Amino acid sequence: MPELPEVETVRRTLNTLITGKTIERVTVSLPRIIRRPEDPLMFAALLEGQQVRNIERSGKFLLFNLDGWVIVSHLRMEGRYGLYASSDPVEKHTHVIFHFTDGTELRYRDVRQFGTMDLLPAGEEFAGAPLLKLGLEPLVPEFTADALGAKLEGKKTRLKTVLLNQEIVAGIGNIYVDETLFRAGLHPERAAGSLNRAELERLHRCIVDILNEAVAAGGSSVKSYVNGQGESGSFQDQHRIYGRKGQPCHNCGTPIERIVVGGRGTHYCPNCQKPNEGGL
């Protein structure tokens, strides 16, 4: 599933490609992609004549800001956007097409069909699902060690499980939690509320640094992720821990181990990420 760096890369790409374009009509070939309104014909009708003002991101969600509406889009596992000429052949698994007045089309393709779109009145997008309960946004000034500490305080749940909870920190998924905890030297099964001040500040710094580095690299392409121009990311070349089971740790040479935490495959170095007091 695309995580914050991949979604941010898509956002930046789409902003350069479609900002200022006007929607002439919309074609929906898989109705269940559209969650609100329930009638995809209403979804299409409300978007006619709307101009794309800009695209923002909240956690793993894309927010298409239009004249009076906001499309909240979640890519889930395989969702992707691409800009095409109207004369280009439509690929299989293309489920939603935004036809622009200039003859171009923004096409949403989703092999797994898990992605969603919610059309909401502008100004109301954070008043309910799916954005209402999102946690801290990690790439804004308000994301401080104190803010993170307040979310972790008193929690006996394992650290990785807490960080994967989108109501705690929005946008971080399996890859970047593994990479962050390795750089911070914290065991993934450590109790989230057991960190001392130095560990909390280190965790906060590593979250911000890892995400910024991944955004700068265009995200990680470990399966099928590409940006809005069909380009792959390159941060997978900088992974220090994720997907490296049995390989030597870059820091100490100890073979990397893989365990399951909260139902997710988890990579860690047993030497660099030792359990601490209050942990396992």
mmCIF file of C-alpha atoms in Angstrom:
data_model
loop_
_atom_site.group_PDB
_atom_site.id
_atom_site.type_symbol
_atom_site.label_atom_id
_atom_site.label_comp_id
_atom_site.label_asym_id
_atom_site.label_seq_id
_atom_site.Cartn_x
_atom_site.Cartn_y
_atom_site.Cartn_z
ATOM 1 C CA MET A 1 0.000 0.000 0.000
ATOM 2 C CA PRO A 2 1.392 3.428 -0.880
ATOM 3 C CA GLU A 3 2.444 5.243 2.274
ATOM 4 C CA LEU A 4 2.894 8.948 2.958
ATOM 5 C CA PRO A 5 6.008 9.450 0.764
ATOM 6 C CA GLU A 6 4.400 7.745 -2.232
ATOM 7 C CA VAL A 7 1.106 9.618 -1.842
ATOM 8 C CA GLU A 8 2.967 12.907 -1.398
ATOM 9 C CA THR A 9 4.913 12.200 -4.587
ATOM 10 C CA VAL A 10 1.678 11.509 -6.471
ATOM 11 C CA ARG A 11 0.211 14.731 -5.059
ATOM 12 C CA ARG A 12 3.153 16.820 -6.243
ATOM 13 C CA THR A 13 3.108 15.206 -9.664
ATOM 14 C CA LEU A 14 -0.629 15.674 -10.155
ATOM 15 C CA ASN A 15 -0.424 19.295 -9.031
ATOM 16 C CA THR A 16 1.914 19.982 -11.926
ATOM 17 C CA LEU A 17 -0.252 18.012 -14.371
ATOM 18 C CA ILE A 18 -3.867 18.965 -13.718
ATOM 19 C CA THR A 19 -4.094 22.163 -11.639
ATOM 20 C CA GLY A 20 -6.275 24.657 -13.498
ATOM 21 C CA LYS A 21 -7.963 22.058 -15.701
ATOM 22 C CA THR A 22 -11.757 22.006 -15.913
ATOM 23 C CA ILE A 23 -13.772 18.793 -15.749
ATOM 24 C CA GLU A 24 -16.099 18.387 -18.712
ATOM 25 C CA ARG A 25 -17.556 15.050 -17.642
ATOM 26 C CA VAL A 26 -16.727 11.960 -15.595
ATOM 27 C CA THR A 27 -16.997 8.283 -16.515
ATOM 28 C CA VAL A 28 -17.379 5.732 -13.710
ATOM 29 C CA SER A 29 -17.158 2.093 -14.766
ATOM 30 C CA LEU A 30 -16.830 0.542 -11.300
ATOM 31 C CA PRO A 31 -19.465 2.134 -9.031
ATOM 32 C CA ARG A 32 -18.125 0.746 -5.746
ATOM 33 C CA ILE A 33 -15.029 2.949 -6.044
ATOM 34 C CA ILE A 34 -17.351 5.894 -5.332
ATOM 35 C CA ARG A 35 -18.476 5.898 -1.708
ATOM 36 C CA ARG A 36 -20.152 9.316 -1.559
ATOM 37 C CA PRO A 37 -22.516 10.163 -3.024
ATOM 38 C CA GLU A 38 -23.836 6.610 -3.287
ATOM 39 C CA ASP A 39 -25.062 7.215 -6.829
ATOM 40 C CA PRO A 40 -22.065 7.416 -9.206
ATOM 41 C CA LEU A 41 -24.236 9.326 -11.692
ATOM 42 C CA MET A 42 -24.668 12.044 -9.059
ATOM 43 C CA PHE A 43 -20.897 11.976 -8.451
ATOM 44 C CA ALA A 44 -20.328 12.600 -12.146
ATOM 45 C CA ALA A 45 -23.041 15.260 -12.427
ATOM 46 C CA LEU A 46 -21.722 17.294 -9.481
ATOM 47 C CA LEU A 47 -18.237 17.381 -10.997
ATOM 48 C CA GLU A 48 -19.227 18.758 -14.392
ATOM 49 C CA GLY A 49 -17.706 22.208 -14.879
ATOM 50 C CA GLN A 50 -15.587 22.024 -11.736
ATOM 51 C CA GLN A 51 -12.030 23.362 -11.965
ATOM 52 C CA VAL A 52 -9.101 21.697 -10.204
ATOM 53 C CA ARG A 53 -7.718 24.316 -7.799
ATOM 54 C CA ASN A 54 -4.964 22.213 -6.243
ATOM 55 C CA ILE A 55 -4.293 18.845 -4.674
ATOM 56 C CA GLU A 56 -3.396 18.378 -1.027
ATOM 57 C CA ARG A 57 -2.600 15.349 1.101
ATOM 58 C CA SER A 58 -3.703 14.236 4.551
ATOM 59 C CA GLY A 59 -2.017 11.066 5.766
ATOM 60 C CA LYS A 60 -2.388 8.580 2.912
ATOM 61 C CA PHE A 61 -5.338 10.453 1.357
ATOM 62 C CA LEU A 62 -5.279 12.742 -1.687
ATOM 63 C CA LEU A 63 -7.571 15.771 -1.563
ATOM 64 C CA PHE A 64 -8.579 17.177 -4.954
ATOM 65 C CA ASN A 65 -9.755 20.723 -4.191
ATOM 66 C CA LEU A 66 -12.299 21.910 -6.764
ATOM 67 C CA ASP A 67 -14.515 25.005 -6.991
ATOM 68 C CA GLY A 68 -17.044 23.872 -4.390
ATOM 69 C CA TRP A 69 -16.171 20.252 -3.752
ATOM 70 C CA VAL A 70 -13.319 18.071 -2.514
ATOM 71 C CA ILE A 71 -12.592 14.575 -3.797
ATOM 72 C CA VAL A 72 -10.985 12.535 -1.010
ATOM 73 C CA SER A 73 -9.153 9.675 -2.693
ATOM 74 C CA HIS A 74 -7.483 6.664 -1.067
ATOM 75 C CA LEU A 75 -5.260 4.605 -3.382
ATOM 76 C CA ARG A 76 -5.254 1.526 -1.111
ATOM 77 C CA MET A 77 -3.159 -1.319 -2.546
ATOM 78 C CA GLU A 78 -2.888 -0.724 -6.284
ATOM 79 C CA GLY A 79 -4.663 2.531 -7.133
ATOM 80 C CA ARG A 80 -2.874 4.912 -9.475
ATOM 81 C CA TYR A 81 -3.594 8.058 -11.467
ATOM 82 C CA GLY A 82 -2.283 8.984 -14.886
ATOM 83 C CA LEU A 83 -2.845 11.834 -17.330
ATOM 84 C CA TYR A 84 -3.594 10.801 -20.911
ATOM 85 C CA ALA A 85 -4.751 12.246 -24.204
ATOM 86 C CA SER A 86 -8.360 11.353 -24.909
ATOM 87 C CA SER A 87 -7.166 9.437 -27.989
ATOM 88 C CA ASP A 88 -4.936 7.106 -25.937
ATOM 89 C CA PRO A 89 -6.222 3.542 -25.516
ATOM 90 C CA VAL A 90 -7.854 2.946 -22.145
ATOM 91 C CA GLU A 91 -5.999 0.316 -20.140
ATOM 92 C CA LYS A 92 -7.722 -2.600 -18.457
ATOM 93 C CA HIS A 93 -8.775 -1.929 -14.834
ATOM 94 C CA THR A 94 -9.382 1.777 -15.490
ATOM 95 C CA HIS A 95 -12.418 2.526 -13.332
ATOM 96 C CA VAL A 96 -12.835 6.314 -13.251
ATOM 97 C CA ILE A 97 -11.989 8.863 -15.960
ATOM 98 C CA PHE A 98 -12.084 12.617 -15.465
ATOM 99 C CA HIS A 99 -12.463 14.123 -18.943
ATOM 100 C CA PHE A 100 -11.064 17.663 -19.105
ATOM 101 C CA THR A 101 -12.145 20.399 -21.490
ATOM 102 C CA ASP A 102 -8.675 20.576 -23.030
ATOM 103 C CA GLY A 103 -8.886 17.024 -24.415
ATOM 104 C CA THR A 104 -6.821 15.354 -21.696
ATOM 105 C CA GLU A 105 -8.051 12.775 -19.195
ATOM 106 C CA LEU A 106 -7.087 11.886 -15.649
ATOM 107 C CA ARG A 107 -7.603 8.148 -15.364
ATOM 108 C CA TYR A 108 -7.822 6.140 -12.177
ATOM 109 C CA ARG A 109 -6.674 2.542 -12.573
ATOM 110 C CA ASP A 110 -6.904 -0.034 -9.800
ATOM 111 C CA VAL A 111 -6.163 -3.710 -10.398
ATOM 112 C CA ARG A 112 -7.185 -4.765 -6.889
ATOM 113 C CA GLN A 113 -10.250 -2.486 -6.851
ATOM 114 C CA PHE A 114 -9.744 -1.460 -3.204
ATOM 115 C CA GLY A 115 -9.391 2.292 -3.751
ATOM 116 C CA THR A 116 -12.109 4.738 -2.744
ATOM 117 C CA MET A 117 -13.347 8.237 -3.615
ATOM 118 C CA ASP A 118 -15.578 10.450 -1.469
ATOM 119 C CA LEU A 119 -17.001 13.682 -2.899
ATOM 120 C CA LEU A 120 -17.608 16.168 -0.081
ATOM 121 C CA PRO A 121 -18.615 19.846 0.063
ATOM 122 C CA ALA A 122 -15.556 22.080 0.388
ATOM 123 C CA GLY A 123 -14.925 22.910 4.020
ATOM 124 C CA GLU A 124 -16.584 19.750 5.307
ATOM 125 C CA GLU A 125 -13.938 17.225 4.348
ATOM 126 C CA PHE A 126 -12.562 16.916 7.899
ATOM 127 C CA ALA A 127 -15.957 16.831 9.617
ATOM 128 C CA GLY A 128 -16.511 13.107 9.150
ATOM 129 C CA ALA A 129 -15.120 9.912 7.678
ATOM 130 C CA PRO A 130 -12.634 9.192 6.263
ATOM 131 C CA LEU A 131 -10.492 12.104 7.552
ATOM 132 C CA LEU A 132 -12.063 12.914 10.922
ATOM 133 C CA LYS A 133 -10.027 10.534 13.073
ATOM 134 C CA LEU A 134 -6.662 10.882 11.351
ATOM 135 C CA GLY A 135 -3.773 11.295 13.780
ATOM 136 C CA LEU A 136 -0.785 13.603 13.737
ATOM 137 C CA GLU A 137 0.463 14.756 10.338
ATOM 138 C CA PRO A 138 4.229 14.114 10.562
ATOM 139 C CA LEU A 139 5.494 16.632 7.991
ATOM 140 C CA VAL A 140 4.141 19.815 9.563
ATOM 141 C CA PRO A 141 5.677 22.051 12.281
ATOM 142 C CA GLU A 142 2.971 20.993 14.745
ATOM 143 C CA PHE A 143 4.405 17.475 14.765
ATOM 144 C CA THR A 144 6.761 17.773 17.721
ATOM 145 C CA ALA A 145 8.293 15.293 20.135
ATOM 146 C CA ASP A 146 5.842 16.527 22.762
ATOM 147 C CA ALA A 147 2.862 15.947 20.462
ATOM 148 C CA LEU A 148 4.096 12.439 19.678
ATOM 149 C CA GLY A 149 4.788 11.751 23.335
ATOM 150 C CA ALA A 150 1.243 12.705 24.265
ATOM 151 C CA LYS A 151 -0.061 10.104 21.820
ATOM 152 C CA LEU A 152 2.244 7.371 23.169
ATOM 153 C CA GLU A 153 1.922 8.126 26.856
ATOM 154 C CA GLY A 154 0.725 5.229 28.953
ATOM 155 C CA LYS A 155 0.338 2.844 26.025
ATOM 156 C CA LYS A 156 1.392 -0.748 26.679
ATOM 157 C CA THR A 157 0.733 -1.712 23.063
ATOM 158 C CA ARG A 158 3.803 -2.620 21.016
ATOM 159 C CA LEU A 159 5.549 0.348 19.451
ATOM 160 C CA LYS A 160 5.213 -0.795 15.860
ATOM 161 C CA THR A 161 1.498 -1.468 16.248
ATOM 162 C CA VAL A 162 0.942 2.005 17.681
ATOM 163 C CA LEU A 163 2.891 3.735 14.908
ATOM 164 C CA LEU A 164 0.879 1.860 12.278
ATOM 165 C CA ASN A 165 -2.339 3.166 13.827
ATOM 166 C CA GLN A 166 -3.500 5.981 11.541
ATOM 167 C CA GLU A 167 -5.281 7.628 14.466
ATOM 168 C CA ILE A 168 -1.890 8.113 16.166
ATOM 169 C CA VAL A 169 0.363 9.228 13.300
ATOM 170 C CA ALA A 170 -1.159 9.560 9.836
ATOM 171 C CA GLY A 171 0.540 8.207 6.753
ATOM 172 C CA ILE A 172 3.195 5.835 8.084
ATOM 173 C CA GLY A 173 2.941 2.203 7.011
ATOM 174 C CA ASN A 174 4.925 -0.989 7.266
ATOM 175 C CA ILE A 175 8.007 0.039 5.289
ATOM 176 C CA TYR A 176 8.634 3.334 7.007
ATOM 177 C CA VAL A 177 7.896 2.097 10.521
ATOM 178 C CA ASP A 178 10.545 -0.614 10.070
ATOM 179 C CA GLU A 179 13.043 1.873 8.666
ATOM 180 C CA THR A 180 12.304 4.427 11.397
ATOM 181 C CA LEU A 181 12.593 1.998 14.303
ATOM 182 C CA PHE A 182 15.870 0.645 12.941
ATOM 183 C CA ARG A 183 17.391 4.098 12.636
ATOM 184 C CA ALA A 184 16.098 5.025 16.086
ATOM 185 C CA GLY A 185 17.493 1.813 17.591
ATOM 186 C CA LEU A 186 14.145 0.791 19.057
ATOM 187 C CA HIS A 187 12.740 -2.724 19.173
ATOM 188 C CA PRO A 188 9.389 -3.012 17.335
ATOM 189 C CA GLU A 189 7.841 -4.915 20.276
ATOM 190 C CA ARG A 190 8.832 -2.314 22.859
ATOM 191 C CA ALA A 191 5.879 -0.931 24.821
ATOM 192 C CA ALA A 192 5.015 2.386 23.169
ATOM 193 C CA GLY A 193 4.605 4.207 26.464
ATOM 194 C CA SER A 194 7.950 3.045 27.887
ATOM 195 C CA LEU A 195 10.215 5.420 25.948
ATOM 196 C CA ASN A 196 12.298 7.875 27.934
ATOM 197 C CA ARG A 197 12.723 11.468 26.762
ATOM 198 C CA ALA A 198 15.886 10.835 24.744
ATOM 199 C CA GLU A 199 14.311 7.841 22.996
ATOM 200 C CA LEU A 200 11.139 9.807 22.245
ATOM 201 C CA GLU A 201 13.098 12.670 20.714
ATOM 202 C CA ARG A 202 15.156 10.208 18.671
ATOM 203 C CA LEU A 203 12.021 8.468 17.426
ATOM 204 C CA HIS A 204 10.423 11.784 16.463
ATOM 205 C CA ARG A 205 13.542 12.920 14.607
ATOM 206 C CA CYS A 206 13.851 9.626 12.749
ATOM 207 C CA ILE A 207 10.189 9.673 11.648
ATOM 208 C CA VAL A 208 10.619 13.130 10.150
ATOM 209 C CA ASP A 209 14.017 12.393 8.579
ATOM 210 C CA ILE A 210 12.999 9.055 7.037
ATOM 211 C CA LEU A 211 9.800 10.471 5.538
ATOM 212 C CA ASN A 212 11.529 13.547 4.127
ATOM 213 C CA GLU A 213 14.292 11.419 2.606
ATOM 214 C CA ALA A 214 11.718 9.087 1.077
ATOM 215 C CA VAL A 215 9.723 11.993 -0.380
ATOM 216 C CA ALA A 216 12.923 13.417 -1.873
ATOM 217 C CA ALA A 217 13.557 10.029 -3.525
ATOM 218 C CA GLY A 218 10.043 9.828 -4.934
ATOM 219 C CA GLY A 219 8.955 7.094 -2.533
ATOM 220 C CA SER A 220 9.650 3.364 -2.561
ATOM 221 C CA SER A 221 8.741 1.156 -5.526
ATOM 222 C CA VAL A 222 8.810 -2.321 -4.033
ATOM 223 C CA LYS A 223 5.868 -3.662 -6.042
ATOM 224 C CA SER A 224 3.769 -1.652 -8.466
ATOM 225 C CA TYR A 225 3.900 1.945 -7.212
ATOM 226 C CA VAL A 226 4.490 4.710 -9.775
ATOM 227 C CA ASN A 227 3.724 8.420 -9.649
ATOM 228 C CA GLY A 228 1.252 10.260 -11.880
ATOM 229 C CA GLN A 229 3.715 10.184 -14.772
ATOM 230 C CA GLY A 230 4.384 6.459 -14.557
ATOM 231 C CA GLU A 231 7.771 6.929 -12.874
ATOM 232 C CA SER A 232 9.038 4.657 -10.086
ATOM 233 C CA GLY A 233 10.471 5.883 -6.806
ATOM 234 C CA SER A 234 14.011 5.080 -5.699
ATOM 235 C CA PHE A 235 13.958 5.049 -1.888
ATOM 236 C CA GLN A 236 13.890 1.241 -1.948
ATOM 237 C CA ASP A 237 17.592 1.508 -2.819
ATOM 238 C CA GLN A 238 18.118 3.193 0.558
ATOM 239 C CA HIS A 239 16.211 0.669 2.672
ATOM 240 C CA ARG A 240 18.432 -0.393 5.557
ATOM 241 C CA ILE A 241 16.174 -3.026 7.098
ATOM 242 C CA TYR A 242 12.876 -3.599 5.261
ATOM 243 C CA GLY A 243 12.824 -6.747 3.108
ATOM 244 C CA ARG A 244 16.371 -7.771 4.119
ATOM 245 C CA LYS A 245 15.675 -10.879 6.202
ATOM 246 C CA GLY A 246 18.841 -12.932 6.701
ATOM 247 C CA GLN A 247 21.103 -10.277 5.219
ATOM 248 C CA PRO A 248 23.795 -8.618 7.353
ATOM 249 C CA CYS A 249 22.878 -5.446 9.202
ATOM 250 C CA HIS A 250 24.546 -2.413 7.621
ATOM 251 C CA ASN A 251 25.577 -1.241 11.094
ATOM 252 C CA CYS A 252 26.875 -4.360 12.834
ATOM 253 C CA GLY A 253 26.732 -7.301 10.416
ATOM 254 C CA THR A 254 24.206 -9.289 12.466
ATOM 255 C CA PRO A 255 21.682 -11.144 10.264
ATOM 256 C CA ILE A 256 18.403 -9.256 10.064
ATOM 257 C CA GLU A 257 15.422 -11.112 11.483
ATOM 258 C CA ARG A 258 11.765 -11.077 10.486
ATOM 259 C CA ILE A 259 8.919 -11.477 12.963
ATOM 260 C CA VAL A 260 5.201 -10.730 12.846
ATOM 261 C CA VAL A 261 3.961 -7.772 14.895
ATOM 262 C CA GLY A 262 0.287 -6.922 14.829
ATOM 263 C CA GLY A 263 -0.179 -9.153 11.806
ATOM 264 C CA ARG A 264 2.514 -7.352 9.807
ATOM 265 C CA GLY A 265 5.848 -8.740 8.677
ATOM 266 C CA THR A 266 8.503 -6.859 10.635
ATOM 267 C CA HIS A 267 12.235 -6.603 10.018
ATOM 268 C CA TYR A 268 14.713 -5.667 12.741
ATOM 269 C CA CYS A 269 18.311 -6.154 13.848
ATOM 270 C CA PRO A 270 18.480 -8.142 17.118
ATOM 271 C CA ASN A 271 21.749 -6.438 18.019
ATOM 272 C CA CYS A 272 20.979 -2.806 17.145
ATOM 273 C CA GLN A 273 17.339 -2.931 18.334
ATOM 274 C CA LYS A 274 17.492 -4.702 21.673
ATOM 275 C CA PRO A 275 14.476 -4.854 23.986
ATOM 276 C CA ASN A 276 14.700 -2.280 26.771
ATOM 277 C CA GLU A 277 13.136 -2.021 30.187
ATOM 278 C CA GLY A 278 9.370 -1.740 29.879
ATOM 279 C CA GLY A 279 9.479 -3.497 26.517
ATOM 280 C CA LEU A 280 8.870 -7.193 25.872
#
